[in-house]
Backbone as JSON, one array per atom type, in Angstrom:
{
  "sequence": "XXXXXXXXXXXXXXXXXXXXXXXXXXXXXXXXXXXXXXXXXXXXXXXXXXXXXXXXXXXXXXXXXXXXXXXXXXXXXXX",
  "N": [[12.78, 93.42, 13.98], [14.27, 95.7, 14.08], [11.72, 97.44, 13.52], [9.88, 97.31, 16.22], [11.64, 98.56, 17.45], [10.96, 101.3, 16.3], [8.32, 102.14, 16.84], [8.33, 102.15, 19.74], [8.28, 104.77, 21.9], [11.24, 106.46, 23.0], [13.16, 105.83, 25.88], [13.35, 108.98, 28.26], [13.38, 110.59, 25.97], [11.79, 112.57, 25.4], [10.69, 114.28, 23.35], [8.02, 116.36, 22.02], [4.98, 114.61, 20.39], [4.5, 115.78, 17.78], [2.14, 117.3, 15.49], [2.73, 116.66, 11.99], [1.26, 116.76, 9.89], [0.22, 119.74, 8.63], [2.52, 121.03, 8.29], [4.97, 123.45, 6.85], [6.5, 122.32, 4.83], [10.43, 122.92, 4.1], [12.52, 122.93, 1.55], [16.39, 123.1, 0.86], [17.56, 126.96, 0.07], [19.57, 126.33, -2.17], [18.69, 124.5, -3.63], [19.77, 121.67, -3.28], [20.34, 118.71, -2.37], [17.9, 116.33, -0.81], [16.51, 117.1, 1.7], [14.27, 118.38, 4.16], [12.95, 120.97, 6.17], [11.12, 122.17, 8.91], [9.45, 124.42, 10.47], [7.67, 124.14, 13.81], [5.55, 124.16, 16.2], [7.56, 125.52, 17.89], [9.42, 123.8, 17.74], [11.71, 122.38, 15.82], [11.47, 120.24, 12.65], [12.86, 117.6, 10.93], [12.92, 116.03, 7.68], [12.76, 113.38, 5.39], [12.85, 114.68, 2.1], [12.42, 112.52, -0.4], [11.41, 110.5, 0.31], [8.78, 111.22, 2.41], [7.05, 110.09, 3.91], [8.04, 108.73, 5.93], [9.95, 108.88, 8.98], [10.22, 111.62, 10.67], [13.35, 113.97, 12.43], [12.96, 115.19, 15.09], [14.31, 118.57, 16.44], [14.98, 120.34, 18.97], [14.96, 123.79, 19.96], [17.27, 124.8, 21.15], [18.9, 122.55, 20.5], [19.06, 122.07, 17.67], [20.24, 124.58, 17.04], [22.72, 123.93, 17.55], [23.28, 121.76, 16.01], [23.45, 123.04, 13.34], [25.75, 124.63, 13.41], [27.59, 122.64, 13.59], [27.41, 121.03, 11.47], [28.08, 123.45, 9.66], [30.17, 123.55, 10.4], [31.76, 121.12, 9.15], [31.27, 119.13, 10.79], [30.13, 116.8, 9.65], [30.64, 115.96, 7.56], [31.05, 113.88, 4.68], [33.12, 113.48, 2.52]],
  "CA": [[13.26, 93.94, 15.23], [13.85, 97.59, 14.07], [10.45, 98.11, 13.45], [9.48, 97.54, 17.12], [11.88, 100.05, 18.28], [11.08, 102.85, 16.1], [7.42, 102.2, 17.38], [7.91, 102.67, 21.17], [9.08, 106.03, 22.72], [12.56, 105.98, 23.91], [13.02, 106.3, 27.09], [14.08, 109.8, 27.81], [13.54, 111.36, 24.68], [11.26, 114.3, 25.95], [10.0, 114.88, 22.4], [6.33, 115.78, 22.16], [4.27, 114.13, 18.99], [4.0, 117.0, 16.73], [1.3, 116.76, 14.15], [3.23, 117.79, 11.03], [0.67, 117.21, 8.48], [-0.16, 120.41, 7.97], [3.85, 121.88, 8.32], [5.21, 124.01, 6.03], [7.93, 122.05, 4.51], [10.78, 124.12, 3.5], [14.18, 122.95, 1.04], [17.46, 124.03, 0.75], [17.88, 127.41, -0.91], [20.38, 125.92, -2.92], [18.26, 123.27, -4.03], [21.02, 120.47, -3.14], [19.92, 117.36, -1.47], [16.77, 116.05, -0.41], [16.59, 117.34, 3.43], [13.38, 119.51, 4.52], [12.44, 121.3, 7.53], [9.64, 123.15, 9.25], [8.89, 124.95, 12.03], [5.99, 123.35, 14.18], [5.17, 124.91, 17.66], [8.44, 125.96, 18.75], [10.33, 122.65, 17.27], [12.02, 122.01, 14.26], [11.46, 118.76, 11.8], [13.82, 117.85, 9.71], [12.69, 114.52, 6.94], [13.93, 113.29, 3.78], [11.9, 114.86, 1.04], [11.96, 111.64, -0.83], [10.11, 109.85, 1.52], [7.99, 112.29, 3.3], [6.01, 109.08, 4.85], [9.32, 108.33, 6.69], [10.07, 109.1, 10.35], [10.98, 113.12, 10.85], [13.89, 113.62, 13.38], [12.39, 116.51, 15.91], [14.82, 118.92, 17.47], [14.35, 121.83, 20.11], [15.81, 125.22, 19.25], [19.19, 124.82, 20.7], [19.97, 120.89, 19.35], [19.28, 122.9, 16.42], [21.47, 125.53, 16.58], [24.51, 123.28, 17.47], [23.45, 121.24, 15.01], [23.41, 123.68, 12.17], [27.06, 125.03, 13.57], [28.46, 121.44, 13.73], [27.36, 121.08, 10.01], [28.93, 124.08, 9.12], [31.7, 122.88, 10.71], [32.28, 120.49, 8.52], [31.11, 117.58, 11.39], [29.62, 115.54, 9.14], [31.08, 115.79, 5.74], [31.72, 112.41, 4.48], [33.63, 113.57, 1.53]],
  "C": [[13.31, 95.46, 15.21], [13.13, 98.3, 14.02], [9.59, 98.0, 14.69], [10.19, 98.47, 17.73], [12.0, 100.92, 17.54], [9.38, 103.08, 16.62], [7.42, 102.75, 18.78], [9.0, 103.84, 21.12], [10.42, 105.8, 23.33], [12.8, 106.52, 25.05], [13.66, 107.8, 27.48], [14.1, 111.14, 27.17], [12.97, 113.0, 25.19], [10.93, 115.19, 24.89], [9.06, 115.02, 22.34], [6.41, 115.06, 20.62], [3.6, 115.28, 18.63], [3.39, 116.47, 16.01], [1.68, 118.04, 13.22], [2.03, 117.57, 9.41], [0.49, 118.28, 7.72], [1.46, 121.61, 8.22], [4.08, 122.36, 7.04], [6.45, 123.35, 5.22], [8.98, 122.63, 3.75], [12.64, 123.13, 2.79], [14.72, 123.63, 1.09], [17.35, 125.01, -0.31], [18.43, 127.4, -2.19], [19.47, 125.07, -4.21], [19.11, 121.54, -4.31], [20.17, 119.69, -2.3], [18.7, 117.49, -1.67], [16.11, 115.99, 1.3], [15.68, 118.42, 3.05], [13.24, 119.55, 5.91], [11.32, 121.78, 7.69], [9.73, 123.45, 10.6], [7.7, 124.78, 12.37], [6.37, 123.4, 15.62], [6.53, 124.56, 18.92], [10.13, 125.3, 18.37], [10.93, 123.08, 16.33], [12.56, 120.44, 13.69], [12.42, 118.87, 10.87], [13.11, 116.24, 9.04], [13.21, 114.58, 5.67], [12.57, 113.55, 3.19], [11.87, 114.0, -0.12], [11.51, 110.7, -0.76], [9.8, 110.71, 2.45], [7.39, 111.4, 4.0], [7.19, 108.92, 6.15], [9.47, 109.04, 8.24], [10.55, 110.68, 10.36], [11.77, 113.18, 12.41], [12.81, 115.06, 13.84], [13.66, 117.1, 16.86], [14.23, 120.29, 18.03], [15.01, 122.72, 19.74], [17.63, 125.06, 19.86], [19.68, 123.37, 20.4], [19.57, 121.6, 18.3], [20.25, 123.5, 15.93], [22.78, 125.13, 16.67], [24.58, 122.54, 16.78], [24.01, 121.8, 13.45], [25.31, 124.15, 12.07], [28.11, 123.92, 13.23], [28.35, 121.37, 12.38], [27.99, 122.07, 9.01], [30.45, 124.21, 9.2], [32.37, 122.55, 9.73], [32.37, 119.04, 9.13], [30.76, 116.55, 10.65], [29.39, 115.51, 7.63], [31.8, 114.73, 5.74], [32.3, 112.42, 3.08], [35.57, 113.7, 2.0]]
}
């Protein structure tokens, strides 16, 4: 069942289909976790760099930037 809805588009969404093959993928300075990004025409990908085959979320520059703030928050520390 979950594998038909990560197939269709969600209604909505208003993401294009970036082709990240050839993205720059970039880790944390730190080198902590396994989270990469890239910048790809305008976007930004984020995927798990231990499955790179795996689905990349796509956000737009500002779900970005409130993302990055909310994280520094401390929104989504599960410690």
């Amino acid at each position: 069942m979950a594998e038909s809805m990560t197939s269709q588009p969600l209604a909505g969404w208003g993401k294009p289909d970036l082709d990240l093959s050839g993205a720059d993928w970039r880790s944390s300075s730190r080198g902590v976790g396994d989270v990469q990004i890239a910048f790809v025409e305008g976007f930004i990908a984020m995927r798990n760099g231990e499955r790179p085959d795996s689905p990349s979320l796509i956000f737009a520059p500002d779900e970005w930037r409130k993302f990055v703030l909310e994280a520094r928050g401390g929104e989504f520390d599960l410690t």
